[in-house]
CSV table of C-alpha atoms and ligand atoms in Angstrom, one decimal:
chain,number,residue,atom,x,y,z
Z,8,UNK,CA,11.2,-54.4,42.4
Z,9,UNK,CA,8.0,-53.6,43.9
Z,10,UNK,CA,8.1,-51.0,47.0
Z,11,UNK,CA,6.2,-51.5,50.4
Z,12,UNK,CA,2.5,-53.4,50.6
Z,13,UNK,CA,0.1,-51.5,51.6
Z,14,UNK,CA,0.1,-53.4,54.8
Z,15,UNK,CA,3.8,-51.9,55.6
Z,16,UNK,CA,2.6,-48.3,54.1
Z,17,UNK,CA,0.1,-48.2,57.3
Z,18,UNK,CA,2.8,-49.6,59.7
Z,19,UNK,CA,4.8,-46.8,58.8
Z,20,UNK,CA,1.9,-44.2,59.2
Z,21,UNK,CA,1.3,-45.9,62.7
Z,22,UNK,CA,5.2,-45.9,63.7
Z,23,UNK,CA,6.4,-42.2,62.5
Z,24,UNK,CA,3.0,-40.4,61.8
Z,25,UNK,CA,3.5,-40.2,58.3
Z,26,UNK,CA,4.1,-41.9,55.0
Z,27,UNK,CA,5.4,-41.2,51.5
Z,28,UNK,CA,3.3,-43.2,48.9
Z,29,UNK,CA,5.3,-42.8,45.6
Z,30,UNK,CA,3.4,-42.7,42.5
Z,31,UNK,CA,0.3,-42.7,43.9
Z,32,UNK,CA,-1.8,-40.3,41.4
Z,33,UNK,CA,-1.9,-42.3,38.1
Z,34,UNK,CA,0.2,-39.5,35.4
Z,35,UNK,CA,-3.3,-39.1,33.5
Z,36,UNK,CA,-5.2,-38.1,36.8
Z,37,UNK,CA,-2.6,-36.0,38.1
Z,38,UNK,CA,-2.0,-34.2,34.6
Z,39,UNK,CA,-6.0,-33.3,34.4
Z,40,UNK,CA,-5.2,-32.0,38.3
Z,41,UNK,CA,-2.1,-30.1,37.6
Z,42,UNK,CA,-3.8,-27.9,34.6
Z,43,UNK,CA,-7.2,-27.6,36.5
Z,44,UNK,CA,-5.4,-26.1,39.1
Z,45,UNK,CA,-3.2,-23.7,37.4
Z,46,UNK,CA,-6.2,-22.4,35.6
Z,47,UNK,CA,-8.1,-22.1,38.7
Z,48,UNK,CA,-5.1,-20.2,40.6
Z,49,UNK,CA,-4.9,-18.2,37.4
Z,50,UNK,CA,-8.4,-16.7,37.6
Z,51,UNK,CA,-8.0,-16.8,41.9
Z,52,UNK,CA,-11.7,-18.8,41.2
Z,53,UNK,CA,-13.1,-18.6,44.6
Z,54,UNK,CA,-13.5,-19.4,47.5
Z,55,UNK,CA,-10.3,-18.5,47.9
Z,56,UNK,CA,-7.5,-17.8,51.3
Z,57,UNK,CA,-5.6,-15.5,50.4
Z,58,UNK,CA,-1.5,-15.2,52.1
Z,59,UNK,CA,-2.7,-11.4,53.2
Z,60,UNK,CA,-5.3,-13.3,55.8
Z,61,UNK,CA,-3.6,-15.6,57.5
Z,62,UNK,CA,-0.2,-13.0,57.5
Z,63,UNK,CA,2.5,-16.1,58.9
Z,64,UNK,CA,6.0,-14.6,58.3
Z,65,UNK,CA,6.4,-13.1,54.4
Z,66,UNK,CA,2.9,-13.1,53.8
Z,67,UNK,CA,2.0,-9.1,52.9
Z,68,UNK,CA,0.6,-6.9,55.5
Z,69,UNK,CA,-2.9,-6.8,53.9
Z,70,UNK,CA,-4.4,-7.3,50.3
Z,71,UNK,CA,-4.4,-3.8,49.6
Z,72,UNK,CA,-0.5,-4.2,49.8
Z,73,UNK,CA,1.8,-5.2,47.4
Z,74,UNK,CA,1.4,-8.8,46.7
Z,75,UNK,CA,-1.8,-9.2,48.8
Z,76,UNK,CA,-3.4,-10.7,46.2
Z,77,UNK,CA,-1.5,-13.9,46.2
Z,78,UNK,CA,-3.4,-16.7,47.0
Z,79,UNK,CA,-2.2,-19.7,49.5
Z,80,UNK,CA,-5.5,-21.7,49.4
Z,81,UNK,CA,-7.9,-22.4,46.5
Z,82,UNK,CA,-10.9,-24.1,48.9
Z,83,UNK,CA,-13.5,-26.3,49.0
Z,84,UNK,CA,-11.6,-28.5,46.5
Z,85,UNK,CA,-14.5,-31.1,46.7
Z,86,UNK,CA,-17.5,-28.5,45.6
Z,87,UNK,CA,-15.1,-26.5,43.0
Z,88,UNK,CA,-15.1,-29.1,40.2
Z,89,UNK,CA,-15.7,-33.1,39.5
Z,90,UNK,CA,-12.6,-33.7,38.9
Z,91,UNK,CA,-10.9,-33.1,42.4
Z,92,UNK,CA,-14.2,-34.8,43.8
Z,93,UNK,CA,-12.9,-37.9,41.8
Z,94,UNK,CA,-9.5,-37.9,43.3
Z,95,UNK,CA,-10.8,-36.9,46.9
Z,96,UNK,CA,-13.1,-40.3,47.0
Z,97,UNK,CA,-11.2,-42.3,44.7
Z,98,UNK,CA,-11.2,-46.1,45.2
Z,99,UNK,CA,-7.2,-45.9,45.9
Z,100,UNK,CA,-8.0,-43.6,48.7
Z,101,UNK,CA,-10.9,-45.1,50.2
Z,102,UNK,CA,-8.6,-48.3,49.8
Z,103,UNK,CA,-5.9,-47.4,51.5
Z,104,UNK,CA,-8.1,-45.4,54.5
Z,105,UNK,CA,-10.3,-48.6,54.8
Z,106,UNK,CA,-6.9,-50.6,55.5
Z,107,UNK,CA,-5.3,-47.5,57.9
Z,108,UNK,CA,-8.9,-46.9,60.1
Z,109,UNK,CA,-10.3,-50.5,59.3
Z,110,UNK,CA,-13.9,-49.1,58.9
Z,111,UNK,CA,-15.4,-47.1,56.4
Z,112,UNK,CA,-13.3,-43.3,55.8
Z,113,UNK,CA,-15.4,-40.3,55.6
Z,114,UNK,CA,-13.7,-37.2,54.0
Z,115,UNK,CA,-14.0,-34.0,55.6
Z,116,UNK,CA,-15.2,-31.0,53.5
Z,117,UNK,CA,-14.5,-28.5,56.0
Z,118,UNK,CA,-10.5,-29.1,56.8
Z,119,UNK,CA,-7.8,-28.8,53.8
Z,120,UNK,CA,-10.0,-29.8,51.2
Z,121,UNK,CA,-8.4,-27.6,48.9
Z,122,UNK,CA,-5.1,-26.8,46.8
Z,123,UNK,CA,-2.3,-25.5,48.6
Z,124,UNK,CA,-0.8,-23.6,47.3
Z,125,UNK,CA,2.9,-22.0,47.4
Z,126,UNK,CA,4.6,-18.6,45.7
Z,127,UNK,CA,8.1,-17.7,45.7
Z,128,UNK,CA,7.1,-14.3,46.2
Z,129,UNK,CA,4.4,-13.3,49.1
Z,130,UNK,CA,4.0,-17.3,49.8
Z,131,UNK,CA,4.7,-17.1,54.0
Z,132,UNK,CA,6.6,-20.0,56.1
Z,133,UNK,CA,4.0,-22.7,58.6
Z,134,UNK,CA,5.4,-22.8,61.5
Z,135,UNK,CA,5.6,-26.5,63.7
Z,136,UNK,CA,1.9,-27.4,63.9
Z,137,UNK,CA,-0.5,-29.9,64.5
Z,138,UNK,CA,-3.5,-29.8,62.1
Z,139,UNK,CA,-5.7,-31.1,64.9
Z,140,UNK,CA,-5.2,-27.9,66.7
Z,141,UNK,CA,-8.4,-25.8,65.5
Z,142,UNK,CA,-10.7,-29.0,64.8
Z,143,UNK,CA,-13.1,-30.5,67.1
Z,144,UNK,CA,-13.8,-34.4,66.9
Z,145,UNK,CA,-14.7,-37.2,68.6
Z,146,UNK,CA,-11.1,-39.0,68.9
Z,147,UNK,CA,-7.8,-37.1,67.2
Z,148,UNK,CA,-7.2,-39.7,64.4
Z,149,UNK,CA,-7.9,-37.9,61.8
Z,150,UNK,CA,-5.3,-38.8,58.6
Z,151,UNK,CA,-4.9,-36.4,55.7
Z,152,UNK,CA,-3.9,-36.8,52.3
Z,153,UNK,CA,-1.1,-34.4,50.5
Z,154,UNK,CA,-1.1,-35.4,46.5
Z,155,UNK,CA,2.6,-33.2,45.3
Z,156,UNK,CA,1.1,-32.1,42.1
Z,157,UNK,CA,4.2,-31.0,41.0
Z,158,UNK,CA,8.4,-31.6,42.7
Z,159,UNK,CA,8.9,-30.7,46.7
Z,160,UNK,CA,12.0,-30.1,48.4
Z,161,UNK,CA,13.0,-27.9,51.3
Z,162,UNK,CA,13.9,-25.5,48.8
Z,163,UNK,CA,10.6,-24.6,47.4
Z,164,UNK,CA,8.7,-24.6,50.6
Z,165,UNK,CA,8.0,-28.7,50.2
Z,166,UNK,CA,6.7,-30.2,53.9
Z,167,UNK,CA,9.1,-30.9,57.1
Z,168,UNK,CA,7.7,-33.5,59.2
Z,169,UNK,CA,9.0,-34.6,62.8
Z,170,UNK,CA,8.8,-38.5,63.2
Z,171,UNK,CA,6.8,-39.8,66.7
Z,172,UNK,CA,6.0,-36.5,66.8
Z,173,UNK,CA,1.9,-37.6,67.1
Z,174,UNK,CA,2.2,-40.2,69.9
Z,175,UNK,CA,4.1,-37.8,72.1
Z,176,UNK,CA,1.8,-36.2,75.2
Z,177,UNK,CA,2.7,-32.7,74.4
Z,178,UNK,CA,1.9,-30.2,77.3
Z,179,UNK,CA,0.0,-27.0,76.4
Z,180,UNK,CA,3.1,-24.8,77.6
Z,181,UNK,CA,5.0,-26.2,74.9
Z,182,UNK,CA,2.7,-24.1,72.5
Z,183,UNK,CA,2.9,-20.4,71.6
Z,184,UNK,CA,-0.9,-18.7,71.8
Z,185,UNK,CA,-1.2,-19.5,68.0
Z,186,UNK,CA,-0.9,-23.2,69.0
Z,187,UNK,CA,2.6,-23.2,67.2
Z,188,UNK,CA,5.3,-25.3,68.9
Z,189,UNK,CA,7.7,-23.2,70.3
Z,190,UNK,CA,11.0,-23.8,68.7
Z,191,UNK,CA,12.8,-21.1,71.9
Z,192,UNK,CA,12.7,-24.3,74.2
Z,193,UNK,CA,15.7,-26.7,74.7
Z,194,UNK,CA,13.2,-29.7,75.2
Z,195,UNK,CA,11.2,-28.3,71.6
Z,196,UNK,CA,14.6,-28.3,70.0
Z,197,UNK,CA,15.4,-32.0,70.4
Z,198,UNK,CA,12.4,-32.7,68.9
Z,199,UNK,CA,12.8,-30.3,65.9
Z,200,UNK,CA,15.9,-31.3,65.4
Z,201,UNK,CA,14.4,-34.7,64.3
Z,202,UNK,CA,12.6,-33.1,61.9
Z,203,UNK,CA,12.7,-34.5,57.9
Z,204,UNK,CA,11.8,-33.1,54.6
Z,205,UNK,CA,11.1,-35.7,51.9
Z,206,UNK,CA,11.4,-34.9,48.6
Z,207,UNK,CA,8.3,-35.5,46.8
Z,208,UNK,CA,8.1,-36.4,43.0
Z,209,UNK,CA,4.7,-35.4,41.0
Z,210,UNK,CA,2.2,-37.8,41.6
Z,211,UNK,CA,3.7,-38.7,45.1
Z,212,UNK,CA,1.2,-38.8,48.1
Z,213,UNK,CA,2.1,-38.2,52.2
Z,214,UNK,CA,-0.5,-39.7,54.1
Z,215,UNK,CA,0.1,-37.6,57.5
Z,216,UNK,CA,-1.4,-37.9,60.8
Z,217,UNK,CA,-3.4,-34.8,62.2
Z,218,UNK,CA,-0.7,-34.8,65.6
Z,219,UNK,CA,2.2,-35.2,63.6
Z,220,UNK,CA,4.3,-31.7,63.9
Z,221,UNK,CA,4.7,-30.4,60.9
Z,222,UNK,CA,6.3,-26.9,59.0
Z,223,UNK,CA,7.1,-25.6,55.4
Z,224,UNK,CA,9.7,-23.0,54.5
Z,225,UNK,CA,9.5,-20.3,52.2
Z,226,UNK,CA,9.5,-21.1,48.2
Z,227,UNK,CA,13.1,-19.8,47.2
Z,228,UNK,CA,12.5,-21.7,43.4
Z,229,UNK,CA,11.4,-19.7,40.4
Z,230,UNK,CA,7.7,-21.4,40.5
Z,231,UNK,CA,4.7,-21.6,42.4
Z,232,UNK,CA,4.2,-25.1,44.0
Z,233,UNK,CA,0.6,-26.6,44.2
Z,234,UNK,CA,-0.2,-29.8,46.8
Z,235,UNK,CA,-4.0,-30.9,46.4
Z,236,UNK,CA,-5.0,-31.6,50.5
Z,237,UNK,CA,-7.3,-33.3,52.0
Z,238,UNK,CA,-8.4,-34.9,55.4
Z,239,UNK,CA,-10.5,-38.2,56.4
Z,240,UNK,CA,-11.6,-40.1,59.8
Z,241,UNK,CA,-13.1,-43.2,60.3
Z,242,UNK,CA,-17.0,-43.2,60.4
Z,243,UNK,CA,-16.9,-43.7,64.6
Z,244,UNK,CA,-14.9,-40.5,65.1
Z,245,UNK,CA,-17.5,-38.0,64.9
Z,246,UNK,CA,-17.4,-33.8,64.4
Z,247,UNK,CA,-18.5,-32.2,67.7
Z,248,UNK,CA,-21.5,-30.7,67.1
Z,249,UNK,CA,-21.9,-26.6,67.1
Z,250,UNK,CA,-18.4,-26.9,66.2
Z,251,UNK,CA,-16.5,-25.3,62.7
Z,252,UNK,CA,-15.7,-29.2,62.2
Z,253,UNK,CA,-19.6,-30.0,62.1
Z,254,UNK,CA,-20.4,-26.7,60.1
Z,255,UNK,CA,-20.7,-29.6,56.4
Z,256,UNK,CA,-21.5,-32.7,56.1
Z,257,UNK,CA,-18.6,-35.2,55.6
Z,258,UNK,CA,-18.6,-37.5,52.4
Z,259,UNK,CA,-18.1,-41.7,53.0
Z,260,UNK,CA,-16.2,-43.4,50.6
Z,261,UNK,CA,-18.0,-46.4,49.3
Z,262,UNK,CA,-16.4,-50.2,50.3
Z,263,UNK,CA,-13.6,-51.0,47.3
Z,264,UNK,CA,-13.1,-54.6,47.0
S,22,LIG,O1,2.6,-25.2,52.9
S,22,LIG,C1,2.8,-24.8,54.0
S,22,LIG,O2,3.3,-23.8,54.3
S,22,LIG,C2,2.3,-25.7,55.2
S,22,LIG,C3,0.8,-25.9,55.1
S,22,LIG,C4,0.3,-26.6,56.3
S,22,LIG,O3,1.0,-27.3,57.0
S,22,LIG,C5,-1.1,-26.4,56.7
S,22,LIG,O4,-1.8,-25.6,56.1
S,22,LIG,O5,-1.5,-27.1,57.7
């Protein structure tokens, strides 16, 4: 039986914020990705984040201390090697962006673009979030892309998503100083409660808007987890310029047929 058109895969994107695409990375492509990154992680090839620098809960204090060389982001997926660049502007993507923004996608090579990654040991907990919080465009309909490059659950720190979450008019109180929804408020709570964790296969993609709330536990499995990222508007939604958003140029993904 075949699963939802691509038609209904946008619906559902447009109804709860976000959408699992099963299979989406063909098992050659996502094979080449999968060993490309563990070598890269390997040999922390930068530009790398490391946990140390962002320090969210269970991330070490600094890198001098124990585990502060564990990385959570190997960046700038798109300039690092051809074959992320492949996957970033591939004609499935650009395919099914064309069909979500109905005009031509551009990726951004300032936001994600890069491997998440995920350590049982040192890897912190994301609190509720919306991407859009530190980036400066246009319009906020911005849609990124998170390829499971290996199995995600709640257990090893896989992705928690609140449906509706990005069509509801949020006041600023609602978030801490970090921009983090506030899960100590009775009106938060009803909304986190909501909250869902699919469980992704290798080779699964979540397209996600950038105001859907969103949060990742610790990994309690035996094995790092790595999620290739990325994040795309349509060619009329533009980077403010002076802004970190504006700081590269984007890359347009050429008309598939
Ligand atoms: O893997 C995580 O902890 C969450 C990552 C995330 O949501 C983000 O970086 O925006």
């Amino acid at each position: 039986m075949s699963g939802p058109t691509l038609a209904e895969q946008v619906a559902t994107l447009r109804q709860q914020g976000f959408v699992v695409v099963r299979g989406f990375a063909a098992a050659e492509q996502l094979q080449a990705l999968r060993d490309l990154s563990r070598r890269q992680l390997e040999r922390a090839a930068p530009p790398a984040e490391y946990e140390a620098d962002l320090r969210y809960p269970g991330a070490p204090a600094s890198r001098q201390a124990e585990g502060g060389h564990t990385v959570r982001r190997l960046l700038d997926a798109y300039g690092r090697d051809p074959l992320y660049r492949r996957w970033a502007t591939s004609p499935a993507i650009a395919r099914w962006l064309r069909e979500c923004f109905g005009e031509t996608p551009v990726l951004s090579t300032v936001h994600h673009n890069c491997v998440m990654t995920k350590h049982p040991a040192y890897g912190s907990l994301t609190g509720w979030h919306q991407d859009i919080r530190y980036w400066s465009f246009s319009e906020s309909e911005l849609v990124s892309t998170w390829l499971a490059l290996g199995h995600e659950t709640a257990g090893n720190g896989g992705l928690f998503f609140i449906p509706g979450s990005h069509a509801a008019a949020f006041r600023p109180e609602q978030f801490d100083a970090d921009k983090f929804f506030r899960d100590d408020l009775p009106e938060n709570r009803a909304w986190i409660e909501r909250a869902v964790c699919p469980e992704l296969e290798p080779g699964d993609v979540v397209f996600f808007h950038c105001r859907t709330l969103h949060a990742a536990q610790r990994n309690a499995s035996g094995q790092v987890k790595l999620s290739l990222v990325h994040t795309y508007h349509p060619e009329h939604v533009l980077p403010l310029p002076g802004t970190r958003s504006a700081s590269r140029p984007g890359v347009p993904l050429a008309q598939v047929d």
